[in-house]
Amino acid sequence: MSLTARGHLATALLLLPALLFIAVWFVTPLAQLFQLSVSDKAGPFAPYAQLLGSEVYRRVFVNTLWLALTVTAISILLAYPTAYVLTRLKGWWWTLAFYCVLFPFWISVLIRTFAWMLLLEKNGPINRVLLELGAIDRPLELLFNAGSVHIGMVHVLLPYAVLPIYAAMIRVDHRLLLASDGLGAAPLMTFLRIYLPLTMPGVTAAAVFVFLLALGFFITPALLGGVSAITVAMLIEQLVNERLVWSLAGAASFILLAVIFALLALAARFVPLGQALVAR
Amino acid sequence: MSAGRSVAFAGIARSFGAVQALRPTDLAVAAGEFLTLLGPSGSGKTTLLNIAAGYIAPSAGRVLIDGRDVTALPARQRNIGMVFQNYALFPHLTVAGNVAYGLKARGRPADEIARRIGDALALVQLDGLGERAISALSGGQQQRVALARALVIEPDVLLMDEPLGALDRQLRKHVQLEIRRLHREHGRTTIYVTHDQEEALVMSDRIGVMRDGRIAQLGTARELYENPIDSFVASFLGESNLLDGRLISVNHGRARLDVPGLGVVEGVAADGLEGMSDVAALVRPEDVAVEPARGGWPARIEEVVYLGDLTALKVRLANGQDIWCRRHARLGVPAGAVTIGWEAAAIRILPRSQPTKTEERTP
């Protein structure tokens, strides 16, 4: 056996377990779901037509996209300065800050979402403090609206924004900033013309990450959002669990998947995503 | 033509924690001068350069540019042109974008910027490459962009930190002469940092040899080569053979030392030699005459290196010490036992600097 052939065999063997797992537990159910979505009594594409034709269902899709967009924007705005601080810290402080960023990863999304419910509810600590201080005369409706969904989702998704931006930032050669300074650039110019463009691939990667995760988010909007803030994921859950129309649920899933693929393709045109996601 | 400004360091020192990177140093660089700081890594030369640029604040002392105290000013307010070791070109900008950067920072009008980019690229012979991406340039071209970017802002001082380190040897020689030509044209005060003695010799008006955070000796290349103050400077600049021994006497500018296993060597005494004990005789390879056995030190040829124009010979003396010497290749190599000799007037007797880190130098 030649060396290259042996190398190819080794590669195939190393990838095999993961490929098998994905084939059995992901691709097969996906194919079955597709099968369900096109086997409606009313015709193969009736569920798709029903979803896209209905004003109500369209609103759910637009809501979901809009929610994902705003959550992404807020996450990036919060993550950028956080990631920058991480690059400036050293030793023990760096370790502490980094664990603070990673810590939410280790607590289940469900628990974190319940925690926000407790904090935001009518008799929760935030309302109680505001009442005590006399800032308000009756409890604020903090829960079950767009605000609470944003707070909960940004909290969960922030680490996904911080890490790619941080990876892009530590790759910026410090001497470029010195060079800009030496050429007479004010700190704002150095930031806008050197630092920001060079960290932009990280920002794009973070935005894509957060946006895609936000699109498919279920638990947090389901628990913290009201009936007005229904997302595609919640819709699918309702279609399956309450209305038992698998064909509509399957179609909704595949429309979401198509949107995600389209957005990924669009993003890939502007940034080499693989390069942005993996730190050298 | 001199568009440069003088630079003066007064009692400049810098410590990093417990490490004293730069001991209190005074240095005056004349307007338009090309001064090279030459030394091994860790000698403080880059620290001194970064203090001149404003990238590192000194622990003590003052920096004056054209007589004005700039010690407290950040780099962006000093009007310096810096060329970094890795060039530090902005990878997301074109060649023209890099060169324009300092002019944009100064708020110059667009037509002036365009004209000055053209002039600067012509100066470094990169005409027409303005729209290229940095990554599409060779190392030598990137080096020139870095120079153009630093020069286009008409800096008071041009600072260069080992700018040729990343180039291959052939290109380095070419760029050395190029930098020299450019310096004659722009006439800007230049402080150049290198560990390469050849670069220092080719380009500099004066050279400051640095060691252990201080300037060991400052002078023209000729002064340093012919009159090094100690064995460190002698070994760092030019090829050298050092014969260690004990000083016997100093008389009317002549000194004699006793080299163990060899005998008495005589030469011209360096300043301040009186009263010293550990000294060294500096014998430059070109001053050594290798003859078929006659009068002189008996020696044996250990190695012959053909260099084209010259032949380098390594000969071993009776006490086991090796001496490198050079002679015209045309003269051929004497066979068998030889003797080596030199004229006492060509030999310098120097204080021995402790501890010398001089490794055996190749010819």
XYZ file of C-alpha atoms in Angstrom:
643
model
C 0.000 0.000 0.000
C 1.387 3.393 -0.905
C 1.962 6.040 1.723
C -0.785 8.345 0.465
C -3.298 5.510 0.291
C -2.412 4.559 3.839
C -2.835 8.192 4.854
C -6.291 8.309 3.257
C -7.306 5.100 5.021
C -6.148 6.505 8.359
C -8.140 9.683 7.738
C -11.244 7.688 6.858
C -10.908 5.498 9.958
C -10.462 8.516 12.214
C -13.577 10.181 10.807
C -15.697 7.023 10.683
C -17.165 7.028 14.227
C -18.323 10.639 13.939
C -19.687 10.086 10.439
C -21.603 6.986 11.519
C -23.061 8.773 14.491
C -24.206 11.718 12.405
C -25.610 9.457 9.697
C -27.670 7.374 12.124
C -28.799 10.016 14.565
C -28.967 13.159 12.452
C -29.205 12.553 8.726
C -31.739 9.715 9.022
C -34.231 11.599 11.233
C -33.767 14.651 9.024
C -34.672 12.579 5.970
C -37.699 11.171 7.794
C -38.790 14.681 8.752
C -38.497 15.759 5.140
C -40.500 12.716 4.153
C -43.228 13.765 6.643
C -43.241 17.337 5.344
C -43.938 16.262 1.758
C -46.447 13.452 2.444
C -49.489 15.548 3.316
C -52.844 14.334 2.051
C -53.415 17.681 0.346
C -50.359 17.264 -1.879
C -46.577 17.143 -1.469
C -45.938 20.878 -1.042
C -49.188 21.849 0.587
C -47.646 22.365 4.072
C -45.031 24.712 2.584
C -47.686 26.651 0.726
C -49.812 26.823 3.863
C -46.954 28.181 5.978
C -45.695 30.718 3.469
C -49.174 31.761 2.402
C -50.515 32.499 5.872
C -50.050 35.986 7.313
C -49.803 34.558 10.847
C -47.105 32.034 10.035
C -45.151 34.587 8.005
C -45.234 36.906 11.012
C -43.694 34.158 13.138
C -40.811 33.818 10.672
C -40.254 37.572 10.489
C -40.435 37.837 14.292
C -37.880 35.102 14.648
C -35.483 36.727 12.178
C -35.921 40.120 13.819
C -35.368 38.670 17.308
C -32.224 36.852 16.152
C -30.966 40.050 14.534
C -31.449 42.261 17.592
C -30.056 39.631 19.958
C -26.993 39.356 17.676
C -26.496 43.118 17.583
C -26.706 43.459 21.369
C -24.408 40.451 21.909
C -21.733 41.850 19.566
C -21.878 45.285 21.188
C -21.394 43.710 24.617
C -18.848 41.118 23.496
C -16.436 43.444 21.672
C -15.282 45.481 24.681
C -15.346 42.348 26.846
C -13.063 40.496 24.428
C -10.749 43.516 24.287
C -10.429 43.590 28.067
C -9.602 39.867 27.961
C -6.695 40.544 25.583
C -5.290 43.178 27.945
C -5.428 41.076 31.118
C -2.551 38.926 32.276
C -1.950 36.030 34.638
C -4.447 35.501 37.401
C -6.790 38.280 36.278
C -6.968 36.796 32.787
C -7.824 33.365 34.186
C -10.541 34.840 36.382
C -12.090 36.887 33.579
C -11.913 34.022 31.132
C -13.683 31.674 33.534
C -16.344 34.324 34.064
C -16.978 34.270 30.319
C -16.999 30.461 30.162
C -18.872 29.866 33.425
C -22.392 30.178 31.923
C -21.496 27.304 29.588
C -21.455 24.966 32.560
C -24.956 25.782 33.768
C -27.880 24.415 31.845
C -29.810 26.877 29.699
C -32.984 25.795 31.466
C -31.643 26.698 34.885
C -30.352 30.048 33.676
C -33.695 30.826 32.094
C -35.576 29.943 35.293
C -33.163 32.164 37.182
C -34.132 35.087 34.950
C -37.817 34.294 35.539
C -37.296 34.496 39.285
C -35.355 37.762 38.949
C -37.831 39.433 36.630
C -41.177 38.260 37.996
C -43.718 40.589 39.605
C -42.582 39.834 43.160
C -38.986 39.292 42.124
C -36.023 41.109 43.647
C -35.777 43.724 40.896
C -39.351 44.905 41.312
C -39.057 44.728 45.128
C -35.922 46.891 45.162
C -37.480 49.444 42.828
C -40.633 49.553 44.983
C -38.602 49.941 48.173
C -36.663 52.797 46.635
C -39.901 54.447 45.603
C -38.880 54.546 41.976
C -42.178 52.887 40.980
C -45.609 52.561 42.665
C -46.599 49.199 41.209
C -44.521 46.285 39.890
C -43.214 46.549 36.354
C -44.157 43.940 33.790
C -40.647 42.698 33.225
C -41.497 39.182 32.175
C -43.148 37.656 29.112
C -42.218 40.393 26.661
C -39.528 41.174 24.111
C -37.283 42.682 26.804
C -37.117 39.554 28.910
C -36.512 37.357 25.852
C -33.613 39.593 24.789
C -32.075 39.601 28.253
C -32.278 35.821 28.538
C -31.015 35.087 25.034
C -28.125 37.567 25.143
C -27.084 36.074 28.458
C -26.979 32.579 27.008
C -25.353 33.529 23.700
C -22.763 36.075 24.865
C -19.872 33.582 25.239
C -20.387 32.518 21.612
C -19.797 36.125 20.629
C -16.863 36.801 22.960
C -14.713 33.834 21.970
C -14.382 34.377 18.178
C -13.818 38.112 18.680
C -11.189 37.372 21.310
C -9.490 34.923 18.932
C -9.346 37.606 16.229
C -8.036 40.201 18.664
C -5.115 38.169 19.980
C -4.005 37.637 16.388
C -3.584 41.388 15.811
C 0.117 42.232 15.810
C 0.673 44.794 18.556
C 3.335 46.483 16.447
C 0.695 47.538 13.908
C -0.875 49.670 16.613
C 2.526 51.091 17.520
C 3.164 51.818 13.849
C -0.154 53.642 13.551
C 0.639 55.651 16.676
C 4.109 56.492 15.379
C 2.630 57.727 12.101
C 0.710 60.328 14.070
C -2.721 58.680 14.264
C -4.948 59.608 17.183
C -6.172 56.609 19.238
C -9.622 56.801 17.611
C -8.073 56.633 14.127
C -5.917 53.672 15.146
C -9.063 51.924 16.355
C -11.275 52.701 13.364
C -8.721 52.174 10.597
C -6.460 49.447 12.003
C -7.885 47.580 14.973
C -11.524 47.367 13.943
C -10.869 46.202 10.338
C -8.370 43.611 11.557
C -10.778 42.204 14.152
C -13.757 42.306 11.787
C -13.449 38.621 10.737
C -13.930 37.701 14.405
C -16.963 39.985 14.636
C -18.486 38.408 11.529
C -17.849 34.900 12.830
C -19.387 35.830 16.170
C -22.393 37.390 14.478
C -22.982 34.305 12.327
C -22.643 32.021 15.354
C -24.995 33.975 17.559
C -27.499 34.645 14.788
C -27.796 30.985 13.794
C -28.124 29.840 17.392
C -30.685 32.556 18.089
C -32.777 31.538 15.068
C -33.331 28.058 16.439
C -33.643 29.046 20.108
C -36.485 27.407 21.976
C -36.301 27.241 25.768
C -35.521 30.864 26.518
C -38.125 32.514 24.273
C -40.654 29.862 25.288
C -40.225 30.536 29.008
C -39.458 34.257 29.016
C -41.503 35.396 26.044
C -45.176 36.141 25.806
C -47.649 34.814 23.281
C -46.880 37.809 21.063
C -43.213 36.853 20.798
C -43.627 33.397 19.325
C -40.629 32.039 17.395
C -40.329 29.368 14.718
C -38.958 26.879 17.244
C -41.966 27.466 19.513
C -44.281 27.127 16.536
C -42.770 23.782 15.583
C -43.109 22.563 19.166
C -46.800 23.565 19.176
C -47.429 21.907 15.821
C -45.919 18.666 17.060
C -47.067 18.503 20.685
C -50.428 20.242 20.620
C -51.772 20.087 17.097
C -50.045 16.871 16.017
C -49.527 18.099 12.433
C -46.127 16.641 11.658
C -46.231 17.712 8.046
C -46.473 21.415 8.971
C -43.783 21.021 11.640
C -41.483 19.360 9.132
C -42.078 22.067 6.569
C -41.417 24.809 9.129
C -38.146 23.064 10.070
C -37.023 22.903 6.479
C -37.896 26.522 5.769
C -35.791 27.517 8.794
C -32.972 25.268 7.587
C -33.146 26.826 4.122
C -32.966 30.337 5.619
C -29.923 29.301 7.660
C -28.147 27.829 4.628
C -28.884 30.923 2.581
C -27.510 33.210 5.278
C -24.408 31.047 5.734
C -23.740 31.136 2.004
C -24.165 34.912 2.035
C -21.806 35.307 4.998
C -19.220 33.001 3.428
C -19.039 35.298 0.408
C -17.714 38.088 2.615
C -15.532 36.280 5.148
C -13.578 33.053 5.107
C -15.598 31.626 7.970
C -13.323 28.696 8.697
C -10.400 31.055 9.112
C -12.379 33.350 11.365
C -13.643 30.576 13.634
C -10.364 28.779 14.204
C -7.552 30.662 15.888
C -4.193 29.941 14.314
C 20.890 69.212 2.254
C 19.814 68.437 5.746
C 16.172 68.106 6.671
C 16.967 66.327 9.907
C 16.760 67.456 13.485
C 19.225 66.727 16.223
C 18.382 64.135 18.849
C 19.837 64.117 22.323
C 19.500 61.634 25.146
C 20.355 63.036 28.579
C 20.817 60.520 31.369
C 18.299 58.155 29.770
C 17.814 54.908 31.707
C 15.233 52.172 31.720
C 14.558 49.217 33.978
C 12.121 46.385 33.417
C 11.410 45.103 36.903
C 14.753 44.194 38.386
C 16.490 44.158 35.005
C 18.309 47.310 34.045
C 17.895 47.270 30.260
C 19.530 50.633 29.830
C 21.970 52.276 32.221
C 22.059 56.078 32.374
C 23.131 57.038 28.877
C 24.032 60.309 27.205
C 24.081 60.468 23.446
C 23.916 63.346 20.996
C 22.967 62.642 17.401
C 23.692 65.536 15.055
C 21.105 66.814 12.583
C 21.279 64.742 9.422
C 23.587 62.159 10.943
C 23.283 58.402 10.343
C 24.021 56.786 13.681
C 24.005 53.044 14.206
C 23.534 51.348 17.540
C 25.375 48.070 17.242
C 25.322 45.342 19.828
C 24.285 41.809 20.712
C 20.700 41.097 21.742
C 19.963 42.351 25.216
C 22.491 45.141 24.983
C 19.814 47.836 25.239
C 19.940 49.135 21.684
C 16.285 48.487 20.865
C 15.228 49.915 24.227
C 17.082 53.127 23.419
C 15.426 53.269 19.995
C 11.961 52.722 21.457
C 12.596 55.479 23.968
C 13.504 57.804 21.085
C 10.265 56.805 19.331
C 8.135 57.281 22.410
C 7.023 53.659 22.615
C 8.812 53.106 25.897
C 8.977 55.695 28.637
C 12.422 56.066 30.221
C 12.778 55.431 33.951
C 15.016 58.488 34.127
C 16.450 61.143 31.871
C 15.222 63.279 29.008
C 14.904 62.975 25.227
C 15.383 66.141 23.182
C 14.522 66.478 19.497
C 15.877 69.672 17.976
C 16.477 70.924 21.491
C 12.842 70.421 22.510
C 12.071 68.122 25.430
C 9.779 65.383 24.059
C 10.156 62.931 26.946
C 6.497 63.224 27.942
C 5.089 63.166 24.403
C 3.539 59.999 22.960
C 4.921 58.703 19.665
C 2.093 60.240 17.647
C 3.173 63.728 18.667
C 6.892 63.310 17.954
C 6.956 63.322 14.145
C 9.171 60.263 13.921
C 9.451 57.756 11.104
C 9.783 54.224 12.401
C 10.767 51.169 10.390
C 10.076 47.986 12.315
C 11.967 44.728 12.164
C 8.968 42.918 10.636
C 7.947 46.173 8.849
C 4.537 46.233 10.625
C 2.784 47.095 7.391
C -0.996 47.267 7.637
C -2.066 44.007 5.969
C -5.568 45.183 5.078
C -4.387 48.285 3.212
C -2.720 48.584 -0.178
C 0.798 49.884 -0.680
C -0.600 53.364 -1.292
C -2.919 53.011 1.704
C 0.054 52.247 3.924
C 2.100 55.154 2.607
C -0.861 57.538 2.813
C -1.629 56.632 6.419
C 0.628 59.136 8.147
C -0.466 61.927 5.804
C -4.133 61.166 6.444
C -3.407 61.245 10.172
C -2.021 64.740 9.599
C -5.146 65.749 7.721
C -3.387 66.633 4.478
C -5.612 67.336 1.455
C -6.237 64.463 -0.957
C -4.361 65.921 -3.936
C -1.272 66.548 -1.807
C -1.468 63.015 -0.409
C -1.686 61.535 -3.909
C 1.316 63.568 -5.078
C 3.442 62.684 -2.047
C 2.593 58.959 -2.301
C 3.835 59.097 -5.890
C 7.048 60.869 -4.855
C 7.677 58.478 -1.964
C 7.113 55.364 -4.065
C 9.395 56.766 -6.757
C 12.060 57.412 -4.128
C 12.068 53.756 -3.105
C 11.636 52.627 -6.728
C 8.177 51.148 -6.332
C 6.475 53.385 -8.901
C 3.206 51.991 -10.131
C 2.821 49.414 -7.337
C 0.535 51.608 -5.220
C -2.557 49.470 -5.686
C -0.849 46.184 -4.795
C -1.816 44.287 -1.674
C 0.947 44.018 0.913
C 0.818 40.230 0.789
C 1.553 40.356 -2.958
C 4.967 41.952 -2.357
C 8.333 40.303 -1.848
C 10.238 40.845 1.395
C 12.489 43.421 -0.205
C 9.530 45.339 -1.606
C 7.754 45.290 1.752
C 10.906 46.706 3.279
C 10.799 49.607 0.827
C 7.120 50.258 1.507
C 7.989 50.481 5.193
C 10.719 52.996 4.337
C 8.413 55.003 2.084
C 5.725 55.050 4.766
C 8.209 56.338 7.318
C 9.792 58.934 5.014
C 6.664 60.357 3.392
C 5.645 62.168 6.582
C 8.969 64.052 6.472
C 9.958 62.906 9.942
C 12.356 64.821 12.160
C 14.072 61.532 12.897
C 14.087 58.217 11.064
C 14.286 55.231 13.412
C 15.079 51.770 12.096
C 14.970 48.591 14.165
C 16.940 45.818 12.446
C 15.034 46.474 9.231
C 17.080 44.026 7.161
C 16.860 41.052 9.507
C 14.215 39.263 7.455
C 15.962 39.615 4.107
C 18.333 37.101 2.598
C 21.992 37.942 2.422
C 22.135 38.925 -1.230
C 19.226 41.320 -0.901
C 20.570 42.715 2.364
C 23.722 43.968 0.690
C 21.691 45.663 -1.992
C 19.302 47.298 0.453
C 22.180 48.536 2.630
C 23.499 50.568 -0.265
C 19.963 51.648 -1.071
C 19.407 52.952 2.450
C 22.715 54.794 2.231
C 21.731 56.402 -1.067
C 18.324 57.358 0.351
C 19.948 58.894 3.386
C 22.127 61.058 1.176
C 18.984 62.162 -0.675
C 16.623 62.848 2.202
C 19.278 63.891 4.683
C 17.167 62.954 7.682
C 18.664 62.176 11.049
C 18.662 58.408 11.289
C 19.123 56.088 14.229
C 19.633 52.544 13.052
C 19.703 49.486 15.282
C 21.430 46.292 14.248
C 23.528 43.422 15.505
C 25.179 43.082 12.122
C 28.561 44.781 12.001
C 28.612 44.821 8.219
C 25.407 46.888 8.070
C 26.898 49.264 10.599
C 30.120 49.652 8.627
C 28.416 50.186 5.280
C 25.872 52.814 6.279
C 26.878 54.751 9.359
C 28.427 58.122 9.959
C 29.024 57.004 13.520
C 28.517 53.746 15.374
C 27.688 53.273 19.023
C 28.704 49.802 20.150
C 26.386 48.764 22.966
C 26.866 46.207 25.649
C 25.022 45.402 28.884
C 22.768 48.449 28.663
C 25.388 51.047 27.904
C 27.276 52.477 24.986
C 30.709 50.904 25.232
C 32.221 53.078 22.526
C 31.012 55.731 20.115
C 32.854 56.808 17.017
C 33.277 56.485 13.288
C 33.715 53.028 11.838
C 37.401 53.736 11.330
C 37.898 54.906 14.916
C 36.181 51.826 16.277
C 38.023 49.456 13.997
C 41.463 50.938 14.475
C 41.140 52.125 18.040
C 38.713 49.924 19.945
C 38.684 50.740 23.632
C 38.580 47.129 24.764
C 38.515 43.547 23.596
C 34.677 43.476 23.399
C 34.484 46.310 20.887
C 37.448 44.821 19.017
C 35.737 41.459 18.697
C 32.336 42.906 17.824
C 33.516 45.062 14.974
C 35.517 43.341 12.289
C 37.338 40.045 12.425
C 39.785 39.838 15.253
C 42.319 37.623 16.965
C 42.816 38.319 20.634
C 45.901 37.093 22.486
C 45.242 37.256 26.214
C 48.152 37.972 28.499
C 49.589 39.953 31.392
C 50.771 43.497 30.877
C 54.506 43.902 31.335
C 55.065 47.547 30.569
C 53.646 50.672 28.929
C 56.136 53.108 27.472
C 55.651 56.060 25.136
C 52.428 54.660 23.724
C 53.868 51.183 23.312
C 52.865 48.255 25.474
C 54.269 44.798 26.000
C 52.407 41.821 27.313
C 53.362 38.303 28.216
C 51.192 35.723 26.468
C 51.346 32.355 28.273
C 53.111 29.723 26.224
C 54.053 32.202 23.556
C 56.184 34.963 24.945
C 56.274 38.724 24.712
C 53.991 40.541 22.269
C 54.423 44.228 21.603
C 51.934 46.713 20.219
C 50.341 50.150 20.442
C 48.837 50.784 23.860
C 45.164 51.706 24.098
C 44.223 54.646 26.319
C 44.121 54.007 30.030
C 46.132 50.840 29.918
C 48.555 51.876 32.648
C 48.219 49.905 35.833
C 46.137 47.159 34.286
C 47.054 43.531 34.474
C 44.691 41.502 32.261
C 45.085 42.762 28.722
C 44.816 41.405 25.209
C 46.688 41.956 21.990
C 44.379 42.600 19.056
C 45.700 41.167 15.817
C 43.522 41.794 12.764
C 43.573 38.927 10.243
C 44.769 41.199 7.449
C 47.831 42.209 9.486
C 49.121 38.692 9.924
C 51.889 37.630 7.582
C 52.177 33.896 7.013
C 55.552 32.843 5.719
C 57.344 29.562 5.150
C 59.413 28.942 8.256
C 61.529 32.007 8.970
C 61.722 34.339 11.929
C 58.452 34.822 13.881
C 56.042 32.580 15.747
C 56.159 28.979 14.613
C 52.688 27.768 13.626
C 50.831 25.033 11.834
C 48.108 25.566 9.226
C 44.858 24.020 10.495
C 42.359 25.186 7.953
C 42.266 26.882 4.579
C 39.090 28.617 3.423
C 38.996 29.884 -0.125
C 36.896 33.068 -0.313
C 37.487 33.998 -3.928
C 39.451 37.222 -3.588
C 40.992 36.180 -0.302
C 42.092 33.044 1.417
C 41.395 32.712 5.121
C 43.874 30.575 7.019
C 43.493 29.224 10.499
C 46.894 28.631 12.009
C 47.625 27.135 15.413
C 50.353 28.668 17.519
C 52.666 26.801 19.817
C 50.443 27.537 22.852
C 47.456 25.952 21.116
C 45.737 29.228 20.254
C 44.230 29.601 16.797
C 44.799 32.719 14.713
C 42.818 33.617 11.636
C 44.652 35.408 8.900
C 43.758 36.550 5.417
C 45.833 36.940 2.337
C 45.254 37.445 -1.337
C 44.109 34.225 -2.911
C 46.651 34.867 -5.628
C 49.498 34.347 -3.140
C 48.602 30.711 -2.678
C 48.992 28.752 0.512
C 52.454 27.995 1.880
C 53.027 24.340 2.547
C 54.443 22.692 5.636
C 55.536 24.453 8.763
C 55.086 28.195 8.715
C 55.784 31.128 10.908
C 53.481 34.024 11.411
C 54.437 37.574 12.142
C 53.143 41.102 12.215
C 54.344 44.628 12.642
C 54.094 45.900 16.188
C 52.584 49.176 14.900
C 49.541 47.254 13.636
C 48.846 45.597 16.970
C 46.628 47.145 19.675
C 47.063 46.254 23.297
C 43.637 46.561 24.904
C 41.995 46.143 28.284
C 40.262 42.799 28.467
C 36.522 43.217 28.997
C 35.011 40.689 31.387
C 33.311 38.421 30.658
C 33.672 38.252 26.926
C 31.082 36.230 25.104
C 33.181 36.099 21.978
C 32.550 32.912 20.127
C 34.901 31.657 17.482
C 34.176 33.734 14.447
C 34.006 32.310 10.979
C 36.241 33.949 8.388
